[in-house]
Short mmCIF file of C-alpha atoms in Angstrom, two decimals:
data_model
loop_
_atom_site.label_atom_id
_atom_site.label_comp_id
_atom_site.label_asym_id
_atom_site.label_seq_id
_atom_site.Cartn_x
_atom_site.Cartn_y
_atom_site.Cartn_z
CA GLN A 1 -129.83 46.53 154.22
CA GLN A 2 -132.03 49.19 152.64
CA PRO A 3 -130.38 52.62 152.29
CA VAL A 4 -132.18 55.70 153.60
CA GLN A 5 -132.94 58.47 151.12
CA SER A 6 -133.75 62.07 152.01
CA PRO A 7 -135.64 64.27 151.53
CA GLN A 8 -138.66 62.22 150.55
CA ALA A 9 -139.83 64.85 148.06
CA VAL A 10 -138.46 68.00 146.47
CA ILE A 11 -140.33 70.61 144.44
CA LEU A 12 -138.22 73.11 142.55
CA ARG A 13 -138.58 75.59 139.76
CA GLU A 14 -136.82 75.16 136.44
CA GLY A 15 -133.24 76.38 136.76
CA GLU A 16 -132.98 75.82 140.51
CA ASP A 17 -130.55 73.44 142.20
CA ALA A 18 -131.29 70.58 144.58
CA VAL A 19 -129.38 67.96 146.56
CA ILE A 20 -130.72 64.53 147.47
CA ASN A 21 -129.03 62.11 149.81
CA CYS A 22 -128.55 58.40 150.32
CA SER A 23 -127.03 56.82 153.41
CA SER A 24 -126.35 53.31 154.63
CA SER A 25 -125.66 51.79 158.02
CA LYS A 26 -123.30 49.22 156.46
CA ALA A 27 -119.97 49.69 154.70
CA LEU A 28 -120.54 50.43 151.02
CA TYR A 29 -118.64 49.15 148.02
CA SER A 30 -120.54 51.12 145.43
CA VAL A 31 -123.54 53.36 144.94
CA HIS A 32 -125.77 53.50 141.86
CA TRP A 33 -128.26 56.23 141.01
CA TYR A 34 -131.35 55.66 138.86
CA ARG A 35 -134.27 57.85 137.79
CA GLN A 36 -137.74 56.41 137.28
CA LYS A 37 -140.63 58.23 135.64
CA HIS A 38 -144.19 57.17 136.35
CA GLY A 39 -145.03 53.83 134.71
CA GLU A 40 -141.55 53.42 133.25
CA ALA A 41 -138.45 51.41 134.06
CA PRO A 42 -135.69 52.88 136.24
CA VAL A 43 -132.97 54.40 134.07
CA PHE A 44 -129.30 54.18 135.09
CA LEU A 45 -127.63 57.54 135.73
CA MET A 46 -124.25 56.72 137.24
CA ILE A 47 -122.23 54.41 139.45
CA LEU A 48 -119.70 55.51 142.07
CA LEU A 49 -117.04 53.07 143.18
CA LYS A 50 -114.39 54.90 145.16
CA GLY A 51 -114.44 56.98 148.28
CA GLY A 52 -114.83 60.66 147.52
CA GLU A 53 -115.43 59.95 143.86
CA GLN A 54 -117.56 62.39 141.90
CA LYS A 55 -119.20 61.79 138.58
CA GLY A 56 -121.45 63.68 136.27
CA HIS A 57 -124.27 63.00 133.87
CA ASP A 58 -125.35 66.11 131.97
CA LYS A 59 -125.88 68.66 134.79
CA ILE A 60 -126.46 65.94 137.35
CA SER A 61 -123.46 64.97 139.44
CA ALA A 62 -122.90 62.80 142.48
CA SER A 63 -120.40 62.26 145.24
CA PHE A 64 -119.65 59.19 147.32
CA ASN A 65 -118.16 59.45 150.80
CA GLU A 66 -117.08 55.92 151.64
CA LYS A 67 -116.14 56.79 155.23
CA LYS A 68 -119.53 58.30 155.96
CA GLN A 69 -121.28 55.59 153.94
CA GLN A 70 -123.30 58.10 152.03
CA SER A 71 -123.81 59.56 148.59
CA SER A 72 -125.37 62.79 147.39
CA LEU A 73 -126.88 63.59 144.01
CA TYR A 74 -126.69 67.19 142.80
CA LEU A 75 -129.27 68.49 140.34
CA THR A 76 -127.88 71.70 138.86
CA ALA A 77 -129.92 74.20 136.83
CA SER A 78 -132.80 71.74 136.85
CA GLN A 79 -134.80 71.04 133.73
CA LEU A 80 -138.41 69.85 133.44
CA SER A 81 -137.05 66.48 132.27
CA TYR A 82 -135.40 65.96 135.67
CA SER A 83 -138.79 65.24 137.24
CA GLY A 84 -139.15 61.68 138.49
CA THR A 85 -138.25 59.47 141.41
CA TYR A 86 -134.55 59.02 142.09
CA PHE A 87 -133.41 55.76 143.62
CA CYS A 88 -130.03 55.00 145.04
CA GLY A 89 -128.89 51.40 144.98
CA THR A 90 -126.14 50.29 147.33
CA ALA A 91 -123.81 47.32 147.07
CA HIS A 92 -121.82 45.97 149.97
CA TYR A 93 -118.53 44.08 150.00
CA GLY A 94 -118.91 40.47 148.95
CA ASN A 95 -122.41 41.04 147.61
CA ASN A 96 -123.40 41.48 143.98
CA ARG A 97 -126.96 42.64 144.52
CA LEU A 98 -128.18 46.20 144.93
CA ALA A 99 -130.44 47.26 147.78
CA PHE A 100 -132.62 50.21 146.77
CA GLY A 101 -133.97 52.97 148.96
CA LYS A 102 -137.56 54.22 148.90
CA GLY A 103 -136.68 57.01 146.51
CA ASN A 104 -136.64 60.81 146.36
CA GLN A 105 -139.53 62.26 144.38
CA VAL A 106 -138.41 65.31 142.41
CA VAL A 107 -140.88 67.62 140.72
CA VAL A 108 -139.58 70.43 138.53
CA ILE A 109 -142.14 73.08 137.66
CA PRO A 110 -141.89 75.82 134.99
CA GLY B 1 -131.40 43.15 121.51
CA ALA B 2 -131.35 46.90 122.11
CA GLY B 3 -132.81 46.68 125.58
CA VAL B 4 -134.20 44.33 128.20
CA SER B 5 -137.51 42.90 127.08
CA GLN B 6 -140.14 41.59 129.51
CA SER B 7 -143.40 39.84 128.79
CA PRO B 8 -146.23 39.97 129.39
CA ARG B 9 -146.48 43.68 130.14
CA TYR B 10 -149.59 43.13 132.24
CA LYS B 11 -150.92 39.96 133.84
CA VAL B 12 -154.12 39.45 135.79
CA ALA B 13 -154.23 36.17 137.66
CA LYS B 14 -156.90 34.62 139.83
CA ARG B 15 -155.76 33.74 143.33
CA GLY B 16 -154.23 30.29 143.27
CA GLN B 17 -153.25 30.41 139.62
CA ASP B 18 -149.63 29.85 138.50
CA VAL B 19 -147.90 32.54 136.42
CA ALA B 20 -144.68 32.72 134.41
CA LEU B 21 -142.92 35.99 133.68
CA ARG B 22 -140.28 36.18 130.98
CA CYS B 23 -137.16 38.33 130.71
CA ASP B 24 -134.97 38.64 127.63
CA PRO B 25 -131.78 40.49 128.67
CA ILE B 26 -129.34 42.45 126.55
CA SER B 27 -127.26 40.05 124.48
CA GLY B 28 -123.92 39.35 126.17
CA HIS B 29 -124.96 40.58 129.60
CA VAL B 30 -123.68 38.07 132.10
CA SER B 31 -125.63 39.24 135.14
CA LEU B 32 -129.40 39.11 135.44
CA PHE B 33 -131.49 40.30 138.37
CA TRP B 34 -135.16 40.08 139.31
CA TYR B 35 -136.72 42.75 141.52
CA GLN B 36 -140.22 43.27 142.89
CA GLN B 37 -141.55 46.81 143.11
CA ALA B 38 -144.66 47.68 145.10
CA LEU B 39 -146.51 50.92 144.41
CA GLY B 40 -144.58 53.91 145.71
CA GLN B 41 -141.62 51.81 146.86
CA GLY B 42 -138.14 51.09 145.62
CA PRO B 43 -137.31 47.82 143.86
CA GLU B 44 -136.77 44.89 146.25
CA PHE B 45 -134.24 42.23 145.32
CA LEU B 46 -135.52 38.75 144.52
CA THR B 47 -132.74 36.79 142.83
CA TYR B 48 -129.49 37.04 140.83
CA PHE B 49 -127.97 34.96 138.03
CA GLN B 50 -124.47 34.97 136.63
CA ASN B 51 -124.84 33.24 133.28
CA GLU B 52 -126.98 30.17 134.04
CA ALA B 53 -125.97 29.92 137.69
CA GLN B 54 -128.38 31.27 140.28
CA LEU B 55 -125.92 32.74 142.77
CA ASP B 56 -128.33 34.43 145.15
CA LYS B 57 -131.99 33.66 145.73
CA SER B 58 -132.20 35.04 149.23
CA GLY B 59 -134.84 37.63 148.26
CA LEU B 60 -137.45 35.17 147.04
CA PRO B 61 -140.32 35.62 149.51
CA SER B 62 -141.46 32.01 149.65
CA ASP B 63 -141.01 28.62 148.03
CA ARG B 64 -143.85 29.55 145.67
CA PHE B 65 -141.33 31.71 143.78
CA PHE B 66 -138.92 30.03 141.41
CA ALA B 67 -136.55 31.48 138.80
CA GLU B 68 -134.42 29.91 136.12
CA ARG B 69 -132.04 30.90 133.35
CA PRO B 70 -131.15 27.54 131.79
CA GLU B 71 -129.00 28.70 128.87
CA GLY B 72 -127.61 31.85 130.41
CA SER B 73 -129.79 34.23 128.42
CA VAL B 74 -133.60 34.29 128.77
CA SER B 75 -134.89 33.99 132.32
CA THR B 76 -138.30 33.02 133.67
CA LEU B 77 -139.74 33.91 137.07
CA LYS B 78 -142.50 31.54 138.08
CA ILE B 79 -144.96 32.14 140.87
CA GLN B 80 -147.09 29.21 141.97
CA ARG B 81 -150.47 29.49 143.69
CA THR B 82 -150.50 33.28 143.46
CA GLN B 83 -151.72 35.31 146.44
CA GLN B 84 -153.00 38.89 146.59
CA GLU B 85 -149.79 40.03 148.25
CA ASP B 86 -147.90 38.97 145.11
CA SER B 87 -149.49 41.88 143.22
CA ALA B 88 -146.62 44.17 142.18
CA VAL B 89 -144.44 45.15 139.25
CA TYR B 90 -141.74 42.58 138.57
CA LEU B 91 -138.63 44.13 137.09
CA CYS B 92 -135.81 42.33 135.36
CA ALA B 93 -132.40 43.96 134.92
CA SER B 94 -129.21 42.88 133.22
CA SER B 95 -125.65 44.12 133.32
CA GLN B 96 -122.17 43.29 132.08
CA ALA B 97 -119.79 41.39 134.33
CA GLY B 98 -118.16 43.51 137.01
CA HIS B 99 -119.43 46.78 138.40
CA TYR B 100 -121.66 48.27 135.74
CA GLY B 101 -125.03 49.90 135.82
CA TYR B 102 -128.17 47.88 135.37
CA THR B 103 -130.45 48.12 132.36
CA PHE B 104 -134.00 47.50 133.52
CA GLY B 105 -136.87 46.15 131.48
CA SER B 106 -140.28 47.85 131.52
CA GLY B 107 -141.55 45.27 133.97
CA THR B 108 -144.56 43.02 134.26
CA ARG B 109 -147.42 44.39 136.33
CA LEU B 110 -149.03 41.42 138.08
CA THR B 111 -152.46 41.84 139.61
CA VAL B 112 -153.87 38.95 141.61
CA VAL B 113 -157.64 39.05 142.05
#
């Protein structure tokens, strides 16, 4: 079951903050976040396993609300290097594979 | 190795031709996944191996697609009688056992003409 990501695209200036979201219609066991730059492989950012868990990677953090079956990724004080497409991958109970959403395109401009 | 290695990087195949795509995962990674990524889309699951066992092949789109990992390390994705709709980037990813992040390879871009 493919998760839904929103918004589809975000444009922000260097130093600004943004939030991107990922939601599923099925109960989630874990949520992964990846960033992919054009023509490159997706790069792992973080995995969230528990309800309400928050994690951080540099100035990028994420939360996972197991009850609401959704996760949010917070880009704080954005840098030019944050530009790319962010994919969430969701895993469900009893299933080892990740289902990826269509992605959130993030463009950070100077 | 240091990362997941895929070859070839690019493949152009004539419609009806068979192709074989190779994935060399990170040494010691138990889990190996194949995904298909169309332009502007997220990766779509194809199949999953734990060591040499193919535990899930529910994402393979047709019986023209076949994957193997005979010794629990290198994996090959084979597509027989390629069709235009098979054109995509094929990504391989590996991870440690349990709930860890995936390390993706750079992918093989397959173009069927």
